[in-house]
CSV table of C-alpha atoms in Angstrom, one decimal:
chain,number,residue,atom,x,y,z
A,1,UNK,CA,85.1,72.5,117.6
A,2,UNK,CA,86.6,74.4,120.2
A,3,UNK,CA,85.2,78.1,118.7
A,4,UNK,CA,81.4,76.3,119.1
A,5,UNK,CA,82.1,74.6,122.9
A,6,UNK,CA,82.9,78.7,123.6
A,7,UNK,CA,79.8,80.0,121.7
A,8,UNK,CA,78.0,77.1,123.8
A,9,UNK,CA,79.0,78.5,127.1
A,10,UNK,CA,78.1,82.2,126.4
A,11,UNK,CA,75.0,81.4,125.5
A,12,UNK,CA,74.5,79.6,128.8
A,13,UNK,CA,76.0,82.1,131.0
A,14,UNK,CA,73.8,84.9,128.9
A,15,UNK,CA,70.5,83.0,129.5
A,16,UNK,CA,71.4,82.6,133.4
A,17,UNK,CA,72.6,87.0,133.1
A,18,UNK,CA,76.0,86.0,134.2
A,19,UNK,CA,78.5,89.1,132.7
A,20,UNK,CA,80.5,87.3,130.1
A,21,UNK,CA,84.2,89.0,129.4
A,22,UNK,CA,85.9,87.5,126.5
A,23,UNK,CA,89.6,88.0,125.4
A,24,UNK,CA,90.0,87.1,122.1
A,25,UNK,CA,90.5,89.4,119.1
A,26,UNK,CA,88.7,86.0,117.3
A,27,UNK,CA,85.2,88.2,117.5
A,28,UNK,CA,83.8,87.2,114.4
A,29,UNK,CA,82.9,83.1,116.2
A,30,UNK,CA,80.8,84.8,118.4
A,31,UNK,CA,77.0,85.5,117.3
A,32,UNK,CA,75.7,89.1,116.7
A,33,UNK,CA,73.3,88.8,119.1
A,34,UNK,CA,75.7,87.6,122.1
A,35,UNK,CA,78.1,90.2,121.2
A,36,UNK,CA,74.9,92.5,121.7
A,37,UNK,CA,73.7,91.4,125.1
A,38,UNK,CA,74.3,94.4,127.3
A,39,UNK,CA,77.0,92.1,130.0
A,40,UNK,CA,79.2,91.0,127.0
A,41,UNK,CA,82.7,92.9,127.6
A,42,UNK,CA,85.3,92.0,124.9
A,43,UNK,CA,88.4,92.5,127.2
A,44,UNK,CA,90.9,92.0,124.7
A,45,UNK,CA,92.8,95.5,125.1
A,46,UNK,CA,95.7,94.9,122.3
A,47,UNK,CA,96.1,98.3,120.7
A,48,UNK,CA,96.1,97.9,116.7
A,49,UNK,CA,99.6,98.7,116.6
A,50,UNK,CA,100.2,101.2,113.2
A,51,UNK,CA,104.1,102.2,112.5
A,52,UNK,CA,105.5,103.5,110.1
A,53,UNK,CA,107.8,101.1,109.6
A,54,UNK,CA,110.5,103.4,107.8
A,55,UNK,CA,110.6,105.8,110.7
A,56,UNK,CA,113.5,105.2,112.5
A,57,UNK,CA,113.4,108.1,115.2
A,58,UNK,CA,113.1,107.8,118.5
A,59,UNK,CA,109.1,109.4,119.5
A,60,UNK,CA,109.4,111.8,122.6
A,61,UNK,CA,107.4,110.2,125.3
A,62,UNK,CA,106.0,113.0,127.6
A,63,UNK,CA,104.0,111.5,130.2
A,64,UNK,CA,105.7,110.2,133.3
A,65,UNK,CA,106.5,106.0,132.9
A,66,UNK,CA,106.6,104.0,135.8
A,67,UNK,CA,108.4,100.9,135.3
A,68,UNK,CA,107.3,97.7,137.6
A,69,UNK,CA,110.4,95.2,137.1
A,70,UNK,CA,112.1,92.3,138.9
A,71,UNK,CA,115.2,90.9,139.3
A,72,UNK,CA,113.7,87.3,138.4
A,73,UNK,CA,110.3,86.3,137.0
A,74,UNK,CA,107.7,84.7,139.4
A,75,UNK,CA,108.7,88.0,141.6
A,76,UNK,CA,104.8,89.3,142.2
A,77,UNK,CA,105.7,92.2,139.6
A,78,UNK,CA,101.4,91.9,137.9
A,79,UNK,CA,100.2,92.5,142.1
A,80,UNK,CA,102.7,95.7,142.2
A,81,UNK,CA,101.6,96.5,139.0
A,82,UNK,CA,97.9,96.5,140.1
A,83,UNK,CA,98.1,98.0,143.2
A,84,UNK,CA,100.0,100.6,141.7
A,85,UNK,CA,97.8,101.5,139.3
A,86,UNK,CA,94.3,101.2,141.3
A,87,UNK,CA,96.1,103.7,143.7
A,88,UNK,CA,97.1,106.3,141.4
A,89,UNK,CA,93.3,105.8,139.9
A,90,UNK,CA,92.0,106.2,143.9
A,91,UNK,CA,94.1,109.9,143.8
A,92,UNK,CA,92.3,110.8,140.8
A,93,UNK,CA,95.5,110.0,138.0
A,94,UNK,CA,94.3,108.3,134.7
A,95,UNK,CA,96.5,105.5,133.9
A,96,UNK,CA,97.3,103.4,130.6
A,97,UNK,CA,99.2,100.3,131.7
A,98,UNK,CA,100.6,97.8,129.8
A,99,UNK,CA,101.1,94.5,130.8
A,100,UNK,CA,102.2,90.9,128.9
A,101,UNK,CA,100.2,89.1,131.3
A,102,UNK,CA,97.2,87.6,128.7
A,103,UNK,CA,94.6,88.4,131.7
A,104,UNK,CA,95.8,91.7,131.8
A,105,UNK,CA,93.0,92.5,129.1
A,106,UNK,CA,90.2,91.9,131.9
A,107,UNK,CA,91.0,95.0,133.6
A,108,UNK,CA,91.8,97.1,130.6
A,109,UNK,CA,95.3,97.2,130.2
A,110,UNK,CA,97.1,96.9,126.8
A,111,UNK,CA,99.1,93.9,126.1
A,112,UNK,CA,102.9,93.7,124.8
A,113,UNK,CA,102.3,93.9,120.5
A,114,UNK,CA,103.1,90.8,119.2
A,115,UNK,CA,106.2,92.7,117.5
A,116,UNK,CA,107.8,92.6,120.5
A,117,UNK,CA,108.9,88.7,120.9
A,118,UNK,CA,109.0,89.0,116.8
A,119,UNK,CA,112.3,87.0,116.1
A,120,UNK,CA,112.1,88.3,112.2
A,121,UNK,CA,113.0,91.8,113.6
A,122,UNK,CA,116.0,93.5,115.2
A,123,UNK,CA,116.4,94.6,118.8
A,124,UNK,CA,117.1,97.8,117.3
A,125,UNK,CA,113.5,97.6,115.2
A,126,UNK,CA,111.8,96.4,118.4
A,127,UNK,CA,112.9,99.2,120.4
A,128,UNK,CA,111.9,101.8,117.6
A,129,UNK,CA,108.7,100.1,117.3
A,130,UNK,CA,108.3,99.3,121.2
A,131,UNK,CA,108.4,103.5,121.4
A,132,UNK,CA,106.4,103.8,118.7
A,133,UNK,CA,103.9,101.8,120.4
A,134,UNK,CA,104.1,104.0,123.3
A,135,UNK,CA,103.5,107.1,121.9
A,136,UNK,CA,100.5,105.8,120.5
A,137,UNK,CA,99.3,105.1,123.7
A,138,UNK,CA,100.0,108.5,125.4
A,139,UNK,CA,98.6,109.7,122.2
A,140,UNK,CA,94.9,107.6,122.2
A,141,UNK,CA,94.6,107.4,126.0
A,142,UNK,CA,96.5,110.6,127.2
A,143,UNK,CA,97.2,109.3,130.3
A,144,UNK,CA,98.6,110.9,133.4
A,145,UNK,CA,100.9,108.1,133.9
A,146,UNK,CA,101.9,105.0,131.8
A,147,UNK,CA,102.5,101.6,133.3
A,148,UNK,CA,104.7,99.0,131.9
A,149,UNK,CA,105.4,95.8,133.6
A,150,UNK,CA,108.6,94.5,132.3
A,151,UNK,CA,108.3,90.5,131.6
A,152,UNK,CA,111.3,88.4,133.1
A,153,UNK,CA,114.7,89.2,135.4
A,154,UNK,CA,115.7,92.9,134.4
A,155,UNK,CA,119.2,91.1,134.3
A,156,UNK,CA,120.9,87.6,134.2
A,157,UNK,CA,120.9,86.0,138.0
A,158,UNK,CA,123.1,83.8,137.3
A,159,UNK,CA,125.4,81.2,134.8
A,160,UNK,CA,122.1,79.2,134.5
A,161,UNK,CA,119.5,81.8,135.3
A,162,UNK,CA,119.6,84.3,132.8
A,163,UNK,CA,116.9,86.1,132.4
A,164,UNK,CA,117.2,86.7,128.5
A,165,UNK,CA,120.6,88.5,129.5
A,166,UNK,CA,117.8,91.7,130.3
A,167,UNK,CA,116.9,92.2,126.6
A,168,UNK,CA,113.4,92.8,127.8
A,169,UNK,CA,114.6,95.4,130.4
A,170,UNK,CA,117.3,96.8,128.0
A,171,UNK,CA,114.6,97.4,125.1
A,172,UNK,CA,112.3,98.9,127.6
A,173,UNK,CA,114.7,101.3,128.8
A,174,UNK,CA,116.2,102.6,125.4
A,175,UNK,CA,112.5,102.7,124.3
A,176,UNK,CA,111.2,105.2,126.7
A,177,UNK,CA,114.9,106.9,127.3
């Protein structure tokens, strides 16, 4: 139901040539011949994560990471993250950024892999496969810079704000040592 209500307002929004930017890897609901009008953007930037599951090295990561984190969430870290990023584009850097904001796929950032907040796997696994992830990146895109917004407090606050106890942060960190 809800798959034709979405269908229904593309096809509004085409015939009244509005841009239309959809973020769903769920392409195959939408019509060939919306996917074909020239303002359709599928803004949906998840990477299709490939790892070799059984490698269990770290991947050297080359390019420079900057890191946008926060002692809390709710600390603006997605508007440092931006403006970051659209100034290093204005001095002429090419930037990959990563974000786990699911909006962050209208301006063409790559979202978290879903691998990430995978309770079936280790930290240890998650970090391996966070770098792997990466590297992939800096490999596809060959940035000048990567991005990566960390999600959540870098660190517990407090004895009843704690942040996941940083696993985020920690993961991060180890991943791109």
């Amino acid at each position: 139901q809800i798959d034709k209500i979405v269908v229904d307002l593309m096809i509004r929004h085409m015939n009244s040539s509005k841009s239309i930017y959809y973020m769903s890897s769920n392409v195959e609901i939408i019509p060939v011949y919306v996917r074909e009008y020239d303002k359709f953007k599928i803004s949906h930037s998840k990477l299709p994560f490939q790892d070799d599951y059984f490698d269990k090295n770290l991947k050297e990561i080359k390019t420079p990471i900057i890191v946008i984190c926060g002692l809390m969430s709710e600390t603006s870290k997605f508007d440092v993250l931006y403006v970051t990023s659209n100034s290093l584009k204005d001095m002429g850097f090419t930037c990959s950024v990563i974000s786990p904001k699911s909006y962050s796929g209208l301006l063409s950032y790559y979202d978290y892999p879903s691998v990430i907040s995978d309770d079936m796997h280790s930290m240890y696994d998650r970090t391996i496969m966070f770098n792997h992830y990466i590297k992939q990146i800096e490999e596809t895109s060959q940035p000048d810079v990567i991005i990566i917004e960390i999600p959540s407090g870098i660190m517990a606050y407090s004895e009843k704000i704690h942040n996941n106890f940083g696993y985020m942060s920690s993961m991060l960190f180890n991943a791109v040592q």
